[in-house]
Amino acid sequence: MGIRRRSGGFVLSVNPILCDGFGHCAELAPDLVHLDEWGYPIITTIPVPLSNLAALESARYAVRGCPRQALRIDRISDPS
Amino acid sequence: MIALTSPYLWYTTRATGMVAMVLFTIVVALGTLVANRIGGTIIGRFEINELHRSMSIVAIVFLAIHIATTVLDSYVPTGVISIFVPMTSIYKRVPVGVGAVALDLILAVWISSLLKVRIANTTWRFIHWFSWLGFATSIVHAFLTGTDSRKSWGLVLVVACSSVVFVAALWRYLGRPARAAGRTALSPLAAPPAPPSGGRTTATRLGSVPPPPPAAPRPSTGPFPRGPQRPSNKKGRR
Ligand code: HEM
Ligand code: SF4
């Protein structure tokens, strides 16, 4: 363990049953989340590299800031 | 318990009670702003949410001091049990008892929020409703118990705080956005959703019932301010 190279990526995913369209996620992670015209999140499903620390941090803020606990960060391992 | 009779304990009880009341007013008002989906332009919605969360901690700290100094002050016989159990205080039995009810309600709200990730969302929301009751009982407590809260500035403060929360409650009830499915159906843009564009998912499509077709196209007046960067998934409609 210890220092490990960050390989692979992550996807921010929303549980649509829980989500109530508060839209906090789009403010906290504007690069990952857009809102549709009802205020519900549209999140990119293309994995973001874990080395993109700014994106990862914004995703964590979004998870924490969601009033419905509807967001989750899924790790996608490198297909190597 | 150590006998502490300094009048400063009593002064601290009074001062922190007032401050806690003002802080809880702000917390309830901020919570209403979150629930009614305010923000997104000048101040972010997430910022209001963060303020609501952090201010509640500050309010609870003042509340803790308010209660600790009450019990420590051996000039008035209250006792540790009367913090939580109503009607067990010898001093001002009913007024302090109402305070205990308020505390129990506020504690339930607080603890359920600490456990929010572990408990069902519906449970959390049900318990969070207690905050209205908790605030109302704490105002009654403040008015009944208080040394300062029945005259001049103290009374003004009590009336101001209760008015703010009363207006917030009215607005929460009248101005609340409809829940997920209803709002979708009510949306002026409630045309059938665009076909899924590659690589994206929308919660709407997966999580709510299909909206009925709108009677006539209307301009968008939904509760959501249109963000600056909107997805370009409106292609093929209108
Ligand atoms: C739960 C929320 C509570 C709030 C918001 C609150 C707030 C207040 C306020 C605004 C006052 C009036 C201060 C004054 O006018 O002098 C007051 C007085 C008082 N509170 Fe509380 N309180 C709460 C809970 C409690 C509890 C649980 C106890 C019991 C341990 C308690 C004991 C007292 C006492 C003894 C006084 C009277 C102080 C005096 O004699 O002037 N309070 N409270
Ligand atoms: S913050 Fe949570 S509830 Fe709000 S839109 Fe995003 S996922 Fe949905």
mmCIF file with all atom_site columns, N, CA and C in Angstrom, chain A residues 14-28 30-31 33-46 64-69, chain B residues 34 37 40 44-46 49-50 53 116-117 121 124-125 179-180 183-184 187 189 191 199-204 206-207 224 229-231 233-234 237:
data_model
loop_
_atom_site.group_PDB
_atom_site.id
_atom_site.type_symbol
_atom_site.label_atom_id
_atom_site.label_alt_id
_atom_site.label_comp_id
_atom_site.label_asym_id
_atom_site.label_entity_id
_atom_site.label_seq_id
_atom_site.pdbx_PDB_ins_code
_atom_site.Cartn_x
_atom_site.Cartn_y
_atom_site.Cartn_z
_atom_site.occupancy
_atom_site.B_iso_or_equiv
_atom_site.pdbx_formal_charge
_atom_site.auth_seq_id
_atom_site.auth_comp_id
_atom_site.auth_asym_id
_atom_site.auth_atom_id
_atom_site.pdbx_PDB_model_num
ATOM 1   N N  . VAL A 1 14  ? -25.810 8.614  -10.075 1.00 0.00 ? 14  VAL A N  1
ATOM 2   C CA . VAL A 1 14  ? -26.945 9.096  -9.293  1.00 0.00 ? 14  VAL A CA 1
ATOM 3   C C  . VAL A 1 14  ? -27.963 7.964  -9.149  1.00 0.00 ? 14  VAL A C  1
ATOM 4   N N  . ASN A 1 15  ? -28.502 7.860  -7.960  1.00 0.00 ? 15  ASN A N  1
ATOM 5   C CA . ASN A 1 15  ? -29.607 6.939  -7.730  1.00 0.00 ? 15  ASN A CA 1
ATOM 6   C C  . ASN A 1 15  ? -30.892 7.702  -8.036  1.00 0.00 ? 15  ASN A C  1
ATOM 7   N N  . PRO A 1 16  ? -31.533 7.411  -9.143  1.00 0.00 ? 16  PRO A N  1
ATOM 8   C CA . PRO A 1 16  ? -32.667 8.231  -9.586  1.00 0.00 ? 16  PRO A CA 1
ATOM 9   C C  . PRO A 1 16  ? -33.881 8.117  -8.667  1.00 0.00 ? 16  PRO A C  1
ATOM 10  N N  . ILE A 1 17  ? -33.938 7.059  -7.866  1.00 0.00 ? 17  ILE A N  1
ATOM 11  C CA . ILE A 1 17  ? -35.075 6.936  -6.955  1.00 0.00 ? 17  ILE A CA 1
ATOM 12  C C  . ILE A 1 17  ? -34.944 7.961  -5.833  1.00 0.00 ? 17  ILE A C  1
ATOM 13  N N  . LEU A 1 18  ? -33.710 8.149  -5.377  1.00 0.00 ? 18  LEU A N  1
ATOM 14  C CA . LEU A 1 18  ? -33.502 9.059  -4.255  1.00 0.00 ? 18  LEU A CA 1
ATOM 15  C C  . LEU A 1 18  ? -33.475 10.518 -4.698  1.00 0.00 ? 18  LEU A C  1
ATOM 16  N N  . CYS A 1 19  ? -32.984 10.761 -5.877  1.00 0.00 ? 19  CYS A N  1
ATOM 17  C CA . CYS A 1 19  ? -32.753 12.136 -6.313  1.00 0.00 ? 19  CYS A CA 1
ATOM 18  C C  . CYS A 1 19  ? -34.065 12.906 -6.376  1.00 0.00 ? 19  CYS A C  1
ATOM 19  N N  . ASP A 1 20  ? -34.041 14.096 -5.790  1.00 0.00 ? 20  ASP A N  1
ATOM 20  C CA . ASP A 1 20  ? -35.225 14.949 -5.828  1.00 0.00 ? 20  ASP A CA 1
ATOM 21  C C  . ASP A 1 20  ? -34.971 16.235 -6.598  1.00 0.00 ? 20  ASP A C  1
ATOM 22  N N  . GLY A 1 21  ? -33.920 16.251 -7.341  1.00 0.00 ? 21  GLY A N  1
ATOM 23  C CA . GLY A 1 21  ? -33.667 17.409 -8.183  1.00 0.00 ? 21  GLY A CA 1
ATOM 24  C C  . GLY A 1 21  ? -33.338 18.677 -7.432  1.00 0.00 ? 21  GLY A C  1
ATOM 25  N N  . PHE A 1 22  ? -32.504 18.582 -6.404  1.00 0.00 ? 22  PHE A N  1
ATOM 26  C CA . PHE A 1 22  ? -32.103 19.784 -5.692  1.00 0.00 ? 22  PHE A CA 1
ATOM 27  C C  . PHE A 1 22  ? -31.046 20.557 -6.488  1.00 0.00 ? 22  PHE A C  1
ATOM 28  N N  . GLY A 1 23  ? -30.346 19.856 -7.325  1.00 0.00 ? 23  GLY A N  1
ATOM 29  C CA . GLY A 1 23  ? -29.393 20.523 -8.192  1.00 0.00 ? 23  GLY A CA 1
ATOM 30  C C  . GLY A 1 23  ? -28.106 20.979 -7.540  1.00 0.00 ? 23  GLY A C  1
ATOM 31  N N  . HIS A 1 24  ? -27.860 20.564 -6.322  1.00 0.00 ? 24  HIS A N  1
ATOM 32  C CA . HIS A 1 24  ? -26.612 20.992 -5.684  1.00 0.00 ? 24  HIS A CA 1
ATOM 33  C C  . HIS A 1 24  ? -25.403 20.394 -6.406  1.00 0.00 ? 24  HIS A C  1
ATOM 34  N N  . CYS A 1 25  ? -25.600 19.179 -6.937  1.00 0.00 ? 25  CYS A N  1
ATOM 35  C CA . CYS A 1 25  ? -24.484 18.482 -7.565  1.00 0.00 ? 25  CYS A CA 1
ATOM 36  C C  . CYS A 1 25  ? -23.959 19.262 -8.763  1.00 0.00 ? 25  CYS A C  1
ATOM 37  N N  . ALA A 1 26  ? -24.864 19.883 -9.511  1.00 0.00 ? 26  ALA A N  1
ATOM 38  C CA . ALA A 1 26  ? -24.432 20.605 -10.706 1.00 0.00 ? 26  ALA A CA 1
ATOM 39  C C  . ALA A 1 26  ? -23.621 21.836 -10.337 1.00 0.00 ? 26  ALA A C  1
ATOM 40  N N  . GLU A 1 27  ? -23.891 22.379 -9.129  1.00 0.00 ? 27  GLU A N  1
ATOM 41  C CA . GLU A 1 27  ? -23.101 23.534 -8.705  1.00 0.00 ? 27  GLU A CA 1
ATOM 42  C C  . GLU A 1 27  ? -21.739 23.090 -8.189  1.00 0.00 ? 27  GLU A C  1
ATOM 43  N N  . LEU A 1 28  ? -21.721 21.916 -7.554  1.00 0.00 ? 28  LEU A N  1
ATOM 44  C CA . LEU A 1 28  ? -20.481 21.487 -6.915  1.00 0.00 ? 28  LEU A CA 1
ATOM 45  C C  . LEU A 1 28  ? -19.547 20.790 -7.894  1.00 0.00 ? 28  LEU A C  1
ATOM 46  N N  . PRO A 1 30  ? -19.559 21.093 -11.629 1.00 0.00 ? 30  PRO A N  1
ATOM 47  C CA . PRO A 1 30  ? -20.111 21.561 -12.914 1.00 0.00 ? 30  PRO A CA 1
ATOM 48  C C  . PRO A 1 30  ? -19.508 20.858 -14.115 1.00 0.00 ? 30  PRO A C  1
ATOM 49  N N  . ASP A 1 31  ? -18.316 20.302 -13.957 1.00 0.00 ? 31  ASP A N  1
ATOM 50  C CA . ASP A 1 31  ? -17.717 19.628 -15.111 1.00 0.00 ? 31  ASP A CA 1
ATOM 51  C C  . ASP A 1 31  ? -18.300 18.243 -15.325 1.00 0.00 ? 31  ASP A C  1
ATOM 52  N N  . VAL A 1 33  ? -21.612 17.302 -14.027 1.00 0.00 ? 33  VAL A N  1
ATOM 53  C CA . VAL A 1 33  ? -23.063 17.242 -13.941 1.00 0.00 ? 33  VAL A CA 1
ATOM 54  C C  . VAL A 1 33  ? -23.692 18.429 -14.656 1.00 0.00 ? 33  VAL A C  1
ATOM 55  N N  . HIS A 1 34  ? -24.676 18.143 -15.455 1.00 0.00 ? 34  HIS A N  1
ATOM 56  C CA . HIS A 1 34  ? -25.556 19.179 -15.984 1.00 0.00 ? 34  HIS A CA 1
ATOM 57  C C  . HIS A 1 34  ? -26.959 18.872 -15.514 1.00 0.00 ? 34  HIS A C  1
ATOM 58  N N  . LEU A 1 35  ? -27.807 19.868 -15.570 1.00 0.00 ? 35  LEU A N  1
ATOM 59  C CA . LEU A 1 35  ? -29.185 19.637 -15.176 1.00 0.00 ? 35  LEU A CA 1
ATOM 60  C C  . LEU A 1 35  ? -30.070 19.613 -16.414 1.00 0.00 ? 35  LEU A C  1
ATOM 61  N N  . ASP A 1 36  ? -31.032 18.716 -16.415 1.00 0.00 ? 36  ASP A N  1
ATOM 62  C CA . ASP A 1 36  ? -31.993 18.741 -17.504 1.00 0.00 ? 36  ASP A CA 1
ATOM 63  C C  . ASP A 1 36  ? -33.056 19.793 -17.200 1.00 0.00 ? 36  ASP A C  1
ATOM 64  N N  . GLU A 1 37  ? -34.059 19.889 -18.063 1.00 0.00 ? 37  GLU A N  1
ATOM 65  C CA . GLU A 1 37  ? -34.983 21.024 -17.866 1.00 0.00 ? 37  GLU A CA 1
ATOM 66  C C  . GLU A 1 37  ? -35.900 20.851 -16.674 1.00 0.00 ? 37  GLU A C  1
ATOM 67  N N  . TRP A 1 38  ? -35.880 19.701 -16.039 1.00 0.00 ? 38  TRP A N  1
ATOM 68  C CA . TRP A 1 38  ? -36.641 19.545 -14.803 1.00 0.00 ? 38  TRP A CA 1
ATOM 69  C C  . TRP A 1 38  ? -35.762 19.707 -13.567 1.00 0.00 ? 38  TRP A C  1
ATOM 70  N N  . GLY A 1 39  ? -34.498 19.983 -13.822 1.00 0.00 ? 39  GLY A N  1
ATOM 71  C CA . GLY A 1 39  ? -33.589 20.159 -12.699 1.00 0.00 ? 39  GLY A CA 1
ATOM 72  C C  . GLY A 1 39  ? -32.948 18.878 -12.220 1.00 0.00 ? 39  GLY A C  1
ATOM 73  N N  . TYR A 1 40  ? -33.086 17.845 -12.989 1.00 0.00 ? 40  TYR A N  1
ATOM 74  C CA . TYR A 1 40  ? -32.466 16.571 -12.600 1.00 0.00 ? 40  TYR A CA 1
ATOM 75  C C  . TYR A 1 40  ? -31.095 16.439 -13.252 1.00 0.00 ? 40  TYR A C  1
ATOM 76  N N  . PRO A 1 41  ? -30.209 15.739 -12.568 1.00 0.00 ? 41  PRO A N  1
ATOM 77  C CA . PRO A 1 41  ? -28.834 15.704 -13.073 1.00 0.00 ? 41  PRO A CA 1
ATOM 78  C C  . PRO A 1 41  ? -28.657 14.783 -14.268 1.00 0.00 ? 41  PRO A C  1
ATOM 79  N N  . ILE A 1 42  ? -27.848 15.245 -15.162 1.00 0.00 ? 42  ILE A N  1
ATOM 80  C CA . ILE A 1 42  ? -27.361 14.427 -16.266 1.00 0.00 ? 42  ILE A CA 1
ATOM 81  C C  . ILE A 1 42  ? -25.860 14.323 -16.047 1.00 0.00 ? 42  ILE A C  1
ATOM 82  N N  . ILE A 1 43  ? -25.396 13.138 -15.773 1.00 0.00 ? 43  ILE A N  1
ATOM 83  C CA . ILE A 1 43  ? -24.003 12.965 -15.397 1.00 0.00 ? 43  ILE A CA 1
ATOM 84  C C  . ILE A 1 43  ? -23.295 12.171 -16.476 1.00 0.00 ? 43  ILE A C  1
ATOM 85  N N  . THR A 1 44  ? -22.129 12.607 -16.772 1.00 0.00 ? 44  THR A N  1
ATOM 86  C CA . THR A 1 44  ? -21.383 11.884 -17.788 1.00 0.00 ? 44  THR A CA 1
ATOM 87  C C  . THR A 1 44  ? -21.071 10.477 -17.300 1.00 0.00 ? 44  THR A C  1
ATOM 88  N N  . THR A 1 45  ? -21.250 9.504  -18.185 1.00 0.00 ? 45  THR A N  1
ATOM 89  C CA . THR A 1 45  ? -20.953 8.128  -17.799 1.00 0.00 ? 45  THR A CA 1
ATOM 90  C C  . THR A 1 45  ? -19.606 7.686  -18.339 1.00 0.00 ? 45  THR A C  1
ATOM 91  N N  . ILE A 1 46  ? -18.927 8.607  -18.974 1.00 0.00 ? 46  ILE A N  1
ATOM 92  C CA . ILE A 1 46  ? -17.576 8.292  -19.433 1.00 0.00 ? 46  ILE A CA 1
ATOM 93  C C  . ILE A 1 46  ? -16.644 8.394  -18.227 1.00 0.00 ? 46  ILE A C  1
ATOM 94  N N  . ARG A 1 64  ? -21.137 14.700 -0.938  1.00 0.00 ? 64  ARG A N  1
ATOM 95  C CA . ARG A 1 64  ? -21.391 15.195 0.390   1.00 0.00 ? 64  ARG A CA 1
ATOM 96  C C  . ARG A 1 64  ? -22.515 16.243 0.381   1.00 0.00 ? 64  ARG A C  1
ATOM 97  N N  . GLY A 1 65  ? -22.587 17.015 -0.673  1.00 0.00 ? 65  GLY A N  1
ATOM 98  C CA . GLY A 1 65  ? -23.545 18.116 -0.688  1.00 0.00 ? 65  GLY A CA 1
ATOM 99  C C  . GLY A 1 65  ? -24.941 17.713 -1.108  1.00 0.00 ? 65  GLY A C  1
ATOM 100 N N  . CYS A 1 66  ? -25.104 16.509 -1.603  1.00 0.00 ? 66  CYS A N  1
ATOM 101 C CA . CYS A 1 66  ? -26.435 16.098 -2.060  1.00 0.00 ? 66  CYS A CA 1
ATOM 102 C C  . CYS A 1 66  ? -27.359 15.926 -0.861  1.00 0.00 ? 66  CYS A C  1
ATOM 103 N N  . PRO A 1 67  ? -28.459 16.659 -0.825  1.00 0.00 ? 67  PRO A N  1
ATOM 104 C CA . PRO A 1 67  ? -29.357 16.569 0.334   1.00 0.00 ? 67  PRO A CA 1
ATOM 105 C C  . PRO A 1 67  ? -30.082 15.231 0.429   1.00 0.00 ? 67  PRO A C  1
ATOM 106 N N  . ARG A 1 68  ? -30.039 14.454 -0.607  1.00 0.00 ? 68  ARG A N  1
ATOM 107 C CA . ARG A 1 68  ? -30.770 13.178 -0.605  1.00 0.00 ? 68  ARG A CA 1
ATOM 108 C C  . ARG A 1 68  ? -29.849 11.973 -0.576  1.00 0.00 ? 68  ARG A C  1
ATOM 109 N N  . GLN A 1 69  ? -28.564 12.213 -0.451  1.00 0.00 ? 69  GLN A N  1
ATOM 110 C CA . GLN A 1 69  ? -27.597 11.105 -0.462  1.00 0.00 ? 69  GLN A CA 1
ATOM 111 C C  . GLN A 1 69  ? -27.787 10.234 -1.707  1.00 0.00 ? 69  GLN A C  1
ATOM 112 N N  . VAL B 2 34  ? -33.549 25.812 1.507   1.00 0.00 ? 34  VAL B N  1
ATOM 113 C CA . VAL B 2 34  ? -33.066 24.598 0.838   1.00 0.00 ? 34  VAL B CA 1
ATOM 114 C C  . VAL B 2 34  ? -34.250 23.797 0.311   1.00 0.00 ? 34  VAL B C  1
ATOM 115 N N  . ARG B 2 37  ? -35.906 25.061 -2.684  1.00 0.00 ? 37  ARG B N  1
ATOM 116 C CA . ARG B 2 37  ? -34.999 25.142 -3.837  1.00 0.00 ? 37  ARG B CA 1
ATOM 117 C C  . ARG B 2 37  ? -34.673 26.575 -4.225  1.00 0.00 ? 37  ARG B C  1
ATOM 118 N N  . GLY B 2 40  ? -28.909 29.498 -6.501  1.00 0.00 ? 40  GLY B N  1
ATOM 119 C CA . GLY B 2 40  ? -28.441 29.059 -7.804  1.00 0.00 ? 40  GLY B CA 1
ATOM 120 C C  . GLY B 2 40  ? -27.981 30.215 -8.656  1.00 0.00 ? 40  GLY B C  1
ATOM 121 N N  . GLY B 2 44  ? -25.139 29.976 -4.254  1.00 0.00 ? 44  GLY B N  1
ATOM 122 C CA . GLY B 2 44  ? -25.403 28.612 -4.690  1.00 0.00 ? 44  GLY B CA 1
ATOM 123 C C  . GLY B 2 44  ? -26.362 27.899 -3.752  1.00 0.00 ? 44  GLY B C  1
ATOM 124 N N  . ARG B 2 45  ? -27.115 26.975 -4.297  1.00 0.00 ? 45  ARG B N  1
ATOM 125 C CA . ARG B 2 45  ? -27.991 26.177 -3.435  1.00 0.00 ? 45  ARG B CA 1
ATOM 126 C C  . ARG B 2 45  ? -27.184 25.356 -2.455  1.00 0.00 ? 45  ARG B C  1
ATOM 127 N N  . PHE B 2 46  ? -26.054 24.857 -2.928  1.00 0.00 ? 46  PHE B N  1
ATOM 128 C CA . PHE B 2 46  ? -25.235 24.042 -2.027  1.00 0.00 ? 46  PHE B CA 1
ATOM 129 C C  . PHE B 2 46  ? -24.693 24.897 -0.900  1.00 0.00 ? 46  PHE B C  1
ATOM 130 N N  . ASN B 2 49  ? -27.279 25.162 1.680   1.00 0.00 ? 49  ASN B N  1
ATOM 131 C CA . ASN B 2 49  ? -27.329 23.883 2.385   1.00 0.00 ? 49  ASN B CA 1
ATOM 132 C C  . ASN B 2 49  ? -26.196 23.782 3.395   1.00 0.00 ? 49  ASN B C  1
ATOM 133 N N  . GLU B 2 50  ? -24.986 24.184 2.978   1.00 0.00 ? 50  GLU B N  1
ATOM 134 C CA . GLU B 2 50  ? -23.856 24.131 3.901   1.00 0.00 ? 50  GLU B CA 1
ATOM 135 C C  . GLU B 2 50  ? -24.068 25.070 5.079   1.00 0.00 ? 50  GLU B C  1
ATOM 136 N N  . ARG B 2 53  ? -26.416 23.490 7.484   1.00 0.00 ? 53  ARG B N  1
ATOM 137 C CA . ARG B 2 53  ? -25.777 22.443 8.273   1.00 0.00 ? 53  ARG B CA 1
ATOM 138 C C  . ARG B 2 53  ? -24.845 23.016 9.331   1.00 0.00 ? 53  ARG B C  1
ATOM 139 N N  . LYS B 2 116 ? -27.781 10.115 8.862   1.00 0.00 ? 116 LYS B N  1
ATOM 140 C CA . LYS B 2 116 ? -28.541 10.218 7.614   1.00 0.00 ? 116 LYS B CA 1
ATOM 141 C C  . LYS B 2 116 ? -28.142 9.169  6.581   1.00 0.00 ? 116 LYS B C  1
ATOM 142 N N  . VAL B 2 117 ? -26.859 8.873  6.510   1.00 0.00 ? 117 VAL B N  1
ATOM 143 C CA . VAL B 2 117 ? -26.434 7.903  5.492   1.00 0.00 ? 117 VAL B CA 1
ATOM 144 C C  . VAL B 2 117 ? -26.924 6.498  5.819   1.00 0.00 ? 117 VAL B C  1
ATOM 145 N N  . ASN B 2 121 ? -34.230 7.356  3.828   1.00 0.00 ? 121 ASN B N  1
ATOM 146 C CA . ASN B 2 121 ? -34.463 8.769  3.583   1.00 0.00 ? 121 ASN B CA 1
ATOM 147 C C  . ASN B 2 121 ? -35.824 9.223  4.095   1.00 0.00 ? 121 ASN B C  1
ATOM 148 N N  . TRP B 2 124 ? -35.608 9.798  7.805   1.00 0.00 ? 124 TRP B N  1
ATOM 149 C CA . TRP B 2 124 ? -34.931 11.048 8.107   1.00 0.00 ? 124 TRP B CA 1
ATOM 150 C C  . TRP B 2 124 ? -35.864 12.232 7.873   1.00 0.00 ? 124 TRP B C  1
ATOM 151 N N  . ARG B 2 125 ? -36.574 12.176 6.763   1.00 0.00 ? 125 ARG B N  1
ATOM 152 C CA . ARG B 2 125 ? -37.438 13.313 6.453   1.00 0.00 ? 125 ARG B CA 1
ATOM 153 C C  . ARG B 2 125 ? -38.572 13.456 7.457   1.00 0.00 ? 125 ARG B C  1
ATOM 154 N N  . ARG B 2 179 ? -43.305 17.430 -5.818  1.00 0.00 ? 179 ARG B N  1
ATOM 155 C CA . ARG B 2 179 ? -42.319 16.351 -5.778  1.00 0.00 ? 179 ARG B CA 1
ATOM 156 C C  . ARG B 2 179 ? -42.026 15.844 -7.176  1.00 0.00 ? 179 ARG B C  1
ATOM 157 N N  . ALA B 2 180 ? -41.048 14.997 -7.232  1.00 0.00 ? 180 ALA B N  1
ATOM 158 C CA . ALA B 2 180 ? -40.460 14.597 -8.511  1.00 0.00 ? 180 ALA B CA 1
ATOM 159 C C  . ALA B 2 180 ? -41.469 14.363 -9.627  1.00 0.00 ? 180 ALA B C  1
ATOM 160 N N  . ARG B 2 183 ? -43.814 17.309 -10.374 1.00 0.00 ? 183 ARG B N  1
ATOM 161 C CA . ARG B 2 183 ? -43.185 18.446 -11.004 1.00 0.00 ? 183 ARG B CA 1
ATOM 162 C C  . ARG B 2 183 ? -42.911 18.161 -12.471 1.00 0.00 ? 183 ARG B C  1
ATOM 163 N N  . THR B 2 184 ? -42.552 16.930 -12.739 1.00 0.00 ? 184 THR B N  1
ATOM 164 C CA . THR B 2 184 ? -42.294 16.587 -14.126 1.00 0.00 ? 184 THR B CA 1
ATOM 165 C C  . THR B 2 184 ? -43.558 16.759 -14.951 1.00 0.00 ? 184 THR B C  1
ATOM 166 N N  . SER B 2 187 ? -44.397 20.335 -15.507 1.00 0.00 ? 187 SER B N  1
ATOM 167 C CA . SER B 2 187 ? -43.436 21.142 -16.220 1.00 0.00 ? 187 SER B CA 1
ATOM 168 C C  . SER B 2 187 ? -43.988 21.572 -17.562 1.00 0.00 ? 187 SER B C  1
ATOM 169 N N  . LEU B 2 189 ? -42.431 22.056 -19.984 1.00 0.00 ? 189 LEU B N  1
ATOM 170 C CA . LEU B 2 189 ? -41.660 21.391 -21.026 1.00 0.00 ? 189 LEU B CA 1
ATOM 171 C C  . LEU B 2 189 ? -41.923 19.898 -21.040 1.00 0.00 ? 189 LEU B C  1
ATOM 172 N N  . ALA B 2 191 ? -42.887 17.605 -22.576 1.00 0.00 ? 191 ALA B N  1
ATOM 173 C CA . ALA B 2 191 ? -42.961 16.791 -23.788 1.00 0.00 ? 191 ALA B CA 1
ATOM 174 C C  . ALA B 2 191 ? -42.259 15.476 -23.493 1.00 0.00 ? 191 ALA B C  1
ATOM 175 N N  . GLY B 2 199 ? -23.945 7.932  -23.918 1.00 0.00 ? 199 GLY B N  1
ATOM 176 C CA . GLY B 2 199 ? -23.037 8.170  -22.808 1.00 0.00 ? 199 GLY B CA 1
ATOM 177 C C  . GLY B 2 199 ? -23.609 8.998  -21.686 1.00 0.00 ? 199 GLY B C  1
ATOM 178 N N  . ARG B 2 200 ? -24.913 9.209  -21.633 1.00 0.00 ? 200 ARG B N  1
ATOM 179 C CA . ARG B 2 200 ? -25.462 10.018 -20.551 1.00 0.00 ? 200 ARG B CA 1
ATOM 180 C C  . ARG B 2 200 ? -26.680 9.319  -19.975 1.00 0.00 ? 200 ARG B C  1
ATOM 181 N N  . THR B 2 201 ? -26.925 9.599  -18.724 1.00 0.00 ? 201 THR B N  1
ATOM 182 C CA . THR B 2 201 ? -28.149 9.078  -18.125 1.00 0.00 ? 201 THR B CA 1
ATOM 183 C C  . THR B 2 201 ? -28.869 10.254 -17.505 1.00 0.00 ? 201 THR B C  1
ATOM 184 N N  . THR B 2 202 ? -30.165 10.243 -17.536 1.00 0.00 ? 202 THR B N  1
ATOM 185 C CA . THR B 2 202 ? -30.872 11.259 -16.789 1.00 0.00 ? 202 THR B CA 1
ATOM 186 C C  . THR B 2 202 ? -31.696 10.586 -15.723 1.00 0.00 ? 202 THR B C  1
ATOM 187 N N  . ALA B 2 203 ? -31.702 11.230 -14.554 1.00 0.00 ? 203 ALA B N  1
ATOM 188 C CA . ALA B 2 203 ? -32.483 10.672 -13.473 1.00 0.00 ? 203 ALA B CA 1
ATOM 189 C C  . ALA B 2 203 ? -33.960 10.734 -13.803 1.00 0.00 ? 203 ALA B C  1
ATOM 190 N N  . THR B 2 204 ? -34.367 11.741 -14.543 1.00 0.00 ? 204 THR B N  1
ATOM 191 C CA . THR B 2 204 ? -35.789 11.895 -14.841 1.00 0.00 ? 204 THR B CA 1
ATOM 192 C C  . THR B 2 204 ? -36.335 10.684 -15.564 1.00 0.00 ? 204 THR B C  1
ATOM 193 N N  . LEU B 2 206 ? -35.263 7.750  -15.659 1.00 0.00 ? 206 LEU B N  1
ATOM 194 C CA . LEU B 2 206 ? -35.237 6.495  -14.929 1.00 0.00 ? 206 LEU B CA 1
ATOM 195 C C  . LEU B 2 206 ? -36.101 6.540  -13.684 1.00 0.00 ? 206 LEU B C  1
ATOM 196 N N  . GLY B 2 207 ? -36.372 7.717  -13.182 1.00 0.00 ? 207 GLY B N  1
ATOM 197 C CA . GLY B 2 207 ? -36.940 7.764  -11.845 1.00 0.00 ? 207 GLY B CA 1
ATOM 198 C C  . GLY B 2 207 ? -38.335 8.312  -11.723 1.00 0.00 ? 207 GLY B C  1
ATOM 199 N N  . PHE B 2 224 ? -36.870 25.986 -11.436 1.00 0.00 ? 224 PHE B N  1
ATOM 200 C CA . PHE B 2 224 ? -35.427 25.924 -11.592 1.00 0.00 ? 224 PHE B CA 1
ATOM 201 C C  . PHE B 2 224 ? -34.928 27.026 -12.485 1.00 0.00 ? 224 PHE B C  1
ATOM 202 N N  . GLN B 2 229 ? -24.849 26.839 -18.152 1.00 0.00 ? 229 GLN B N  1
ATOM 203 C CA . GLN B 2 229 ? -24.427 25.812 -19.098 1.00 0.00 ? 229 GLN B CA 1
ATOM 204 C C  . GLN B 2 229 ? -25.487 24.731 -19.101 1.00 0.00 ? 229 GLN B C  1
ATOM 205 N N  . ARG B 2 230 ? -26.324 24.751 -20.094 1.00 0.00 ? 230 ARG B N  1
ATOM 206 C CA . ARG B 2 230 ? -27.351 23.740 -20.129 1.00 0.00 ? 230 ARG B CA 1
ATOM 207 C C  . ARG B 2 230 ? -26.970 22.680 -21.145 1.00 0.00 ? 230 ARG B C  1
ATOM 208 N N  . PRO B 2 231 ? -27.353 21.453 -20.870 1.00 0.00 ? 231 PRO B N  1
ATOM 209 C CA . PRO B 2 231 ? -26.981 20.399 -21.793 1.00 0.00 ? 231 PRO B CA 1
ATOM 210 C C  . PRO B 2 231 ? -27.663 20.607 -23.141 1.00 0.00 ? 231 PRO B C  1
ATOM 211 N N  . ASN B 2 233 ? -29.156 18.722 -24.961 1.00 0.00 ? 233 ASN B N  1
ATOM 212 C CA . ASN B 2 233 ? -29.952 17.547 -25.302 1.00 0.00 ? 233 ASN B CA 1
ATOM 213 C C  . ASN B 2 233 ? -31.363 17.944 -25.699 1.00 0.00 ? 233 ASN B C  1
ATOM 214 N N  . LYS B 2 234 ? -31.543 19.195 -26.067 1.00 0.00 ? 234 LYS B N  1
ATOM 215 C CA . LYS B 2 234 ? -32.875 19.633 -26.467 1.00 0.00 ? 234 LYS B CA 1
ATOM 216 C C  . LYS B 2 234 ? -33.079 19.500 -27.974 1.00 0.00 ? 234 LYS B C  1
ATOM 217 N N  . ARG B 2 237 ? -36.548 18.804 -30.407 1.00 0.00 ? 237 ARG B N  1
ATOM 218 C CA . ARG B 2 237 ? -37.837 19.145 -29.837 1.00 0.00 ? 237 ARG B CA 1
ATOM 219 C C  . ARG B 2 237 ? -38.126 20.613 -30.131 1.00 0.00 ? 237 ARG B C  1
#
